[in-house]
Amino acid sequence: MDPNTRRGPDESGIPADGDAPGAPAFGGMRTGPEEPVRTVRLVAGRYLVTVNPLDGSEMEPCPPGERPGEPARLTEEERTEAARAAAPPVPPGAPVHASRTATLEERGEETERLVRLLTRGRSVRLTGPSGAGRTRLLDAVATACAGVAPDGVVRLSGYHRTPTDLLYELLAAVHRTPQYRPDRDELSRLLAGIGAIVVLDDLEFGGRALDELLDATPECAFLFSATPDVAAPSPGCPVEEIRLGGIGRGASLRLLERAVQRPLTDEEVAWAAELWAESEGLPLRFVQAAALLRLRDRPGGAPVDGPGLFAPVSAGVPGQPHAPLPSAADTAAPAPVIAGRLGPAAQETLRFAVALGGELPHQAHLPALTQDTHADAALGDLLGCGLITPAGGHYRLAATVREQLTAAGYADGATARAHTAAQHYAWWAGHPSVTPERAAAEADAVLAAMAALTAGRDGGHASAAVLLARTAAPAFAAGLHWSAWERGLRHGQEAARLAGEVAEEAYFHHELGVLALCGDSLDRARAELEASIGLRGVLSDRSGAVAGRRALALVADRERLSAEGTGTPPPPAPGAAVPPVPPAAAVASTGPRHAAPGPKTPVAGVPVVTSRAGHAAKKADETAVQPALAARKSATTRRNLTAAGAGVLLAAVLGTVVTLGATSGGDDSRPGGRTTLEQPAEPDEEPATPADTWSPEAPPPATTASATPSQEESASPSTEAPTTDAPTGSPTPTDPSTAPTRPTGRPTEPTSRPTRPTHRPTEPTPTEDPTDEPTTPDPTDPTGKPTDQSPSASGPQTHSSAARTATVSGSPTA
């Protein structure tokens, strides 16, 4: 490919410089100072979701005017075009035997049986080992079943797909649903009306998940293709099982001759017979063996440099008579031998595939990755040699090829190549000309690059994975490939933890919460959103916390409606107030409800956080919440001390009343010189304690004159209780052996300095008249704040006032 040729993204997938200069950038980065970030609005069930790559996606109940109408069905021409676009492109230079229209060997009986079952509405699972030719057989069956079902034949790939993914892909293959992802009820209703033959290759699940797929599509007949290691259908599942093995000896020889494009010699026929017995007739092994023979036919065994490996061999050039045939070891592991004879572009392509876990980038990306303009043509040689195989809309390494190349040293420098691929895809996915659908089609290679950079857990290239996840994940969401969206978010969250980028980790938590809410996973949504709000509260990210609070309010509404068994909540009124965002300490102290233990990594400048949803916010806000806890403790202490002071002041007032009764001149004395009160004070005559001087943490203040020093000491917290200076041997009012003391001229003069429960302590002066009562606390204090008393002032004075009051009363128990 000429590097100077300008090609659009629809043809090559690589945007040229200057494409769409006025289009906004997609992803978490801006391509220019004046280009806005591109947002996408889509309807997901009952919600209107705005995919915002910068601050995080936002959700709101979908207004009635925004809801799409009944999805229309695609025409037959539109279905054909969609199927062609979803198939992997045939690379230039690929041989004829590698195409999907090549002749099958000894598969006629299996093809007829499968077509017969599908036309009767039966579902079938075709099970066979990798390399048995399952994909080629599915192509032949799909061609034979064209026009049988009302909605035709739908080709799907189960490679890295969940049952939910396949249900939505089936809907998109029959109905026109732009920017619309219905909820499960609406999805079931639409799928119930689809009547198609669904050919599904590379199935990766069985059991209950397979039952879910079949139950949702009662009018469809499925042809599944799976390897023997995939779980079997559940007992009673209406799926017939057909096992696919290798081909016969004669068919293997014909396949080998067609691949090398010449007749085989007697020596080669004997060699092929041994290969057939060893490989159990797997067609892939004979495609690779044909590549070994073609490399042996090249003059001098020169390596292939560029395309031309499968060019027709002239009839006058026979096989080299003196070149030995490949050994048994070479035929058992042919990938390193074949790769060693290919050109540098093909070898570098294989190294990138090994670095990406076996995923092969689209052929349009190979020239930029390998720095070779002929890399896209080398893809045809790899397909013709049997080193790669189709997987959905792209290619991957064939069975056991990755292991063979890794043993031969092709994994050296894999991390550096994965880093190069991540940087390339981050630029590509964020380019304005790349559509979300195109980015979603390249999801497997993009996610493989993220996984390769986070697998080592050393954080060496974690920042590149974070950038790629921030750029590609919104594109996956807008392209309605939500399983790739979730995997990209989780890779990005782990990479952000390794890199110590707390703000990015908060973004990924928020997006995971939005995704869980769209799927009605309310517990997981709450845990993710609370973790995001906690991290953003610590970082003082007000706008991000507001978005998280909005989504969390939707979670609360859904939980309430689920508990009540009602329907969809009404949309908010125009101009409705946004729930207020508390300060950073308060936001951080909310903490997750579903904390889970996880590894901890210290991050400079912020508290320790983890990658587990819910546990991150709880660990991140420990430092921020300490000032709030200290302030609460101080306020509680001041309220308790104020309550104790109010009780002391009440005791002094009652002491004054006793003194007035004793000095009024009546015959109030009893034998023994004891003075008593015949009528105690009525409850409604007691001074009221201010309402703001009691808290659940402190006991109620004493309201009678019989409080003893030990009781008053228990009214304050043990950590704040002052010590008394009175000697332990001094008489107390409760000692019956102590002689009563007659009242003096000023028996009720208070020695303590009681304070009013105001903001600042006051110092009332002693009264001159013994009949004057001390000032009582004002329960209607406008400040509403407790009095701050120091231990040195409240402790000894409290005990002295109580002791004098009890002594004047002359009652041991008062």
Coordinates of C-alpha atoms in Angstrom, one line a residue, residues 269-514:
V269 CA 2.2 -39.3 -1.3
A270 CA 3.9 -41.6 1.3
W271 CA 4.8 -38.7 3.4
A272 CA 1.2 -37.4 3.3
A273 CA -0.1 -40.8 4.3
E274 CA 2.0 -40.7 7.4
L275 CA 0.8 -37.2 8.2
W276 CA -2.8 -38.3 7.8
A277 CA -2.4 -41.0 10.3
E278 CA -0.6 -38.7 12.8
S279 CA -3.1 -35.8 12.4
E280 CA -6.3 -37.9 12.3
G281 CA -7.2 -36.2 9.1
L282 CA -7.6 -32.6 10.3
P283 CA -7.7 -30.3 7.2
L284 CA -5.7 -27.5 8.9
R285 CA -2.7 -29.8 9.2
F286 CA -2.7 -30.4 5.4
V287 CA -3.0 -26.8 4.6
Q288 CA 0.1 -26.1 6.7
A289 CA 1.8 -29.2 5.2
A290 CA 1.1 -27.7 1.7
A291 CA 2.9 -24.5 2.8
L292 CA 6.0 -26.6 3.7
L293 CA 6.0 -28.2 0.3
R294 CA 5.6 -24.9 -1.5
L295 CA 8.5 -23.4 0.4
R296 CA 10.5 -26.6 -0.5
D297 CA 9.7 -26.0 -4.2
R298 CA 11.3 -22.5 -4.2
P299 CA 14.6 -22.4 -5.9
G300 CA 17.5 -22.6 -3.4
G301 CA 15.1 -22.4 -0.5
A302 CA 15.2 -18.6 -0.6
P303 CA 12.9 -16.9 1.9
V304 CA 9.8 -15.1 0.6
D305 CA 10.1 -11.4 0.5
G306 CA 6.7 -9.9 0.0
P307 CA 3.7 -11.5 -1.8
G308 CA 4.1 -14.3 -4.3
L309 CA 4.4 -17.4 -2.1
F310 CA 1.3 -18.8 -3.7
A311 CA 1.9 -17.8 -7.2
P312 CA 1.2 -20.6 -9.7
V313 CA 4.3 -22.8 -10.2
S314 CA 5.1 -23.5 -13.9
A315 CA 4.8 -27.0 -15.1
G316 CA 8.5 -27.2 -16.1
V317 CA 9.7 -26.6 -12.6
P318 CA 9.3 -29.8 -10.6
G319 CA 10.0 -30.2 -6.9
Q320 CA 13.6 -30.2 -5.8
P321 CA 14.7 -33.8 -6.2
H322 CA 17.5 -33.6 -3.6
A323 CA 15.7 -31.4 -1.0
P324 CA 14.5 -33.6 1.9
L325 CA 10.9 -33.7 2.9
P326 CA 9.9 -32.0 6.1
S327 CA 10.6 -34.1 9.2
A328 CA 8.1 -35.4 11.6
A329 CA 9.0 -32.7 14.1
D330 CA 8.5 -30.0 11.4
T331 CA 5.1 -31.3 10.5
A332 CA 4.1 -31.6 14.1
A333 CA 5.0 -27.9 14.8
P334 CA 5.2 -26.3 11.4
A335 CA 4.5 -22.6 12.4
P336 CA 8.1 -21.6 13.2
V337 CA 9.4 -23.4 10.1
I338 CA 6.9 -21.6 7.8
A339 CA 7.4 -18.2 9.6
G340 CA 11.1 -18.5 9.3
R341 CA 10.8 -18.6 5.5
L342 CA 8.4 -15.7 5.2
G343 CA 9.3 -12.1 4.7
P344 CA 10.1 -9.5 7.5
A345 CA 6.6 -8.0 7.2
A346 CA 4.9 -11.3 7.8
Q347 CA 7.2 -12.2 10.7
E348 CA 6.6 -8.8 12.4
T349 CA 2.9 -9.3 12.0
L350 CA 3.1 -12.6 13.7
R351 CA 5.1 -11.0 16.6
F352 CA 2.4 -8.4 17.1
A353 CA -0.2 -11.2 17.1
V354 CA 1.7 -13.1 19.8
A355 CA 2.0 -9.9 21.8
L356 CA -1.8 -9.3 21.6
G357 CA -2.7 -12.8 22.8
G358 CA -3.3 -14.2 19.4
E359 CA -5.5 -11.4 18.1
L360 CA -4.5 -10.0 14.7
P361 CA -5.2 -6.3 14.0
H362 CA -7.1 -5.4 10.9
Q363 CA -5.0 -5.5 7.8
A364 CA -5.3 -1.7 7.4
H365 CA -3.4 -1.2 10.8
L366 CA -0.5 -3.5 9.9
P367 CA 1.5 -1.0 7.8
A368 CA 1.4 1.5 10.6
L369 CA 2.3 -1.0 13.3
T370 CA 5.0 -2.9 11.5
Q371 CA 6.4 0.1 9.7
D372 CA 6.2 -1.9 6.4
T373 CA 4.0 -0.8 3.6
H374 CA 3.6 -4.5 2.4
A375 CA 2.3 -5.8 5.7
D376 CA -1.3 -5.9 4.5
A377 CA -0.3 -8.1 1.6
A378 CA 1.6 -10.4 3.9
L379 CA -1.7 -11.2 5.6
G380 CA -2.7 -13.2 2.5
D381 CA 0.4 -15.4 2.9
L382 CA -0.4 -16.1 6.5
L383 CA -3.9 -17.1 5.7
G384 CA -2.8 -19.4 2.8
C385 CA -0.2 -21.1 5.1
G386 CA -2.9 -21.9 7.7
L387 CA -1.3 -19.8 10.4
I388 CA -4.3 -17.6 10.9
T389 CA -8.1 -18.3 10.9
P390 CA -11.2 -16.1 10.7
A391 CA -12.8 -15.1 14.0
G392 CA -15.9 -13.0 13.6
G393 CA -15.0 -9.9 11.6
H394 CA -11.2 -10.3 11.9
Y395 CA -8.5 -12.9 12.1
R396 CA -6.6 -14.6 14.9
L397 CA -3.8 -17.1 15.1
A398 CA -4.8 -20.7 14.3
A399 CA -4.9 -23.4 17.0
T400 CA -1.6 -24.1 18.7
V401 CA 0.2 -21.6 16.5
R402 CA 0.7 -19.1 19.3
E403 CA 2.3 -21.7 21.5
Q404 CA 4.6 -22.8 18.7
L405 CA 5.7 -19.3 17.9
T406 CA 6.2 -18.5 21.6
A407 CA 8.5 -21.4 22.0
A408 CA 10.5 -20.2 18.9
G409 CA 11.1 -16.8 20.5
Y410 CA 8.4 -14.7 18.8
A411 CA 7.3 -13.4 22.2
D412 CA 10.5 -11.5 22.8
G413 CA 9.6 -7.8 23.1
A414 CA 5.9 -8.5 23.4
T415 CA 5.4 -5.8 26.0
A416 CA 7.0 -3.1 23.8
R417 CA 4.8 -4.2 20.9
A418 CA 1.7 -4.1 23.0
H419 CA 2.6 -0.6 24.1
T420 CA 3.1 0.4 20.4
A421 CA -0.3 -1.1 19.6
A422 CA -2.0 0.7 22.5
Q423 CA -0.6 4.1 21.4
H424 CA -1.7 3.5 17.9
Y425 CA -5.2 2.5 18.8
A426 CA -5.5 5.4 21.3
W427 CA -4.8 7.8 18.4
W428 CA -7.0 5.9 16.0
A429 CA -10.1 5.5 18.2
G430 CA -10.0 9.1 19.2
H431 CA -9.8 10.4 15.6
P432 CA -12.9 12.4 14.5
S433 CA -13.3 10.3 11.3
V434 CA -13.5 6.9 13.0
T435 CA -17.1 6.0 13.8
P436 CA -18.1 4.1 16.9
E437 CA -19.2 1.1 14.9
R438 CA -15.7 0.9 13.3
A439 CA -14.1 1.1 16.7
A440 CA -16.4 -1.6 18.1
A441 CA -15.4 -3.9 15.2
E442 CA -11.7 -3.7 16.3
A443 CA -12.6 -4.3 19.9
D444 CA -10.9 -7.6 20.3
A445 CA -7.4 -6.3 19.3
V446 CA -7.9 -3.1 21.3
L447 CA -8.9 -5.0 24.5
A448 CA -6.0 -7.4 23.9
A449 CA -3.6 -4.4 24.0
M450 CA -5.1 -3.3 27.3
A451 CA -4.9 -6.7 28.8
A452 CA -1.3 -7.1 27.8
L453 CA -0.3 -3.9 29.5
T454 CA -2.0 -4.7 32.7
A455 CA -1.2 -8.4 33.0
G456 CA 2.3 -7.8 34.4
R457 CA 0.9 -5.6 37.2
D458 CA 4.1 -3.6 37.3
G459 CA 2.6 -0.3 36.1
G460 CA 5.4 0.1 33.5
H461 CA 3.0 1.0 30.6
A462 CA -0.2 1.4 32.7
S463 CA -0.6 5.0 31.7
A464 CA -0.8 4.0 28.0
A465 CA -3.6 1.5 28.9
V466 CA -5.4 4.2 30.8
L467 CA -5.3 6.5 27.8
L468 CA -6.5 3.7 25.5
A469 CA -9.4 2.8 27.8
R470 CA -10.5 6.4 28.2
T471 CA -10.5 6.8 24.4
A472 CA -11.9 3.4 23.3
A473 CA -14.5 2.7 26.0
P474 CA -16.8 5.6 25.1
A475 CA -16.6 4.5 21.4
F476 CA -17.6 0.9 22.4
A477 CA -20.6 2.3 24.4
A478 CA -21.7 4.5 21.5
G479 CA -21.3 1.6 19.1
L480 CA -23.6 -0.5 21.4
H481 CA -20.9 -3.2 22.0
W482 CA -21.5 -3.1 25.7
S483 CA -19.6 -6.2 26.7
A484 CA -16.5 -4.7 25.2
W485 CA -17.4 -1.4 27.0
E486 CA -17.4 -3.3 30.3
R487 CA -14.2 -5.1 29.6
G488 CA -12.5 -1.9 28.6
L489 CA -13.7 -0.1 31.8
R490 CA -12.3 -2.9 34.0
H491 CA -9.0 -2.9 32.2
G492 CA -8.8 0.9 32.5
Q493 CA -9.7 0.7 36.2
E494 CA -6.9 -1.8 36.9
A495 CA -4.5 0.2 34.8
A496 CA -5.4 3.4 36.7
R497 CA -4.8 1.7 40.0
L498 CA -1.4 0.5 38.8
A499 CA -0.5 4.0 37.5
G500 CA -1.8 5.8 40.6
E501 CA -4.2 7.9 38.6
V502 CA -7.0 8.3 41.1
A503 CA -9.1 10.7 39.0
E504 CA -9.1 8.2 36.1
E505 CA -10.0 5.4 38.5
A506 CA -13.0 7.5 39.7
Y507 CA -14.1 7.9 36.1
F508 CA -14.0 4.2 35.4
H509 CA -16.0 3.5 38.6
H510 CA -18.6 6.0 37.5
E511 CA -18.9 4.4 34.0
L512 CA -19.2 0.9 35.5
G513 CA -22.0 2.2 37.8
V514 CA -23.9 3.7 34.8

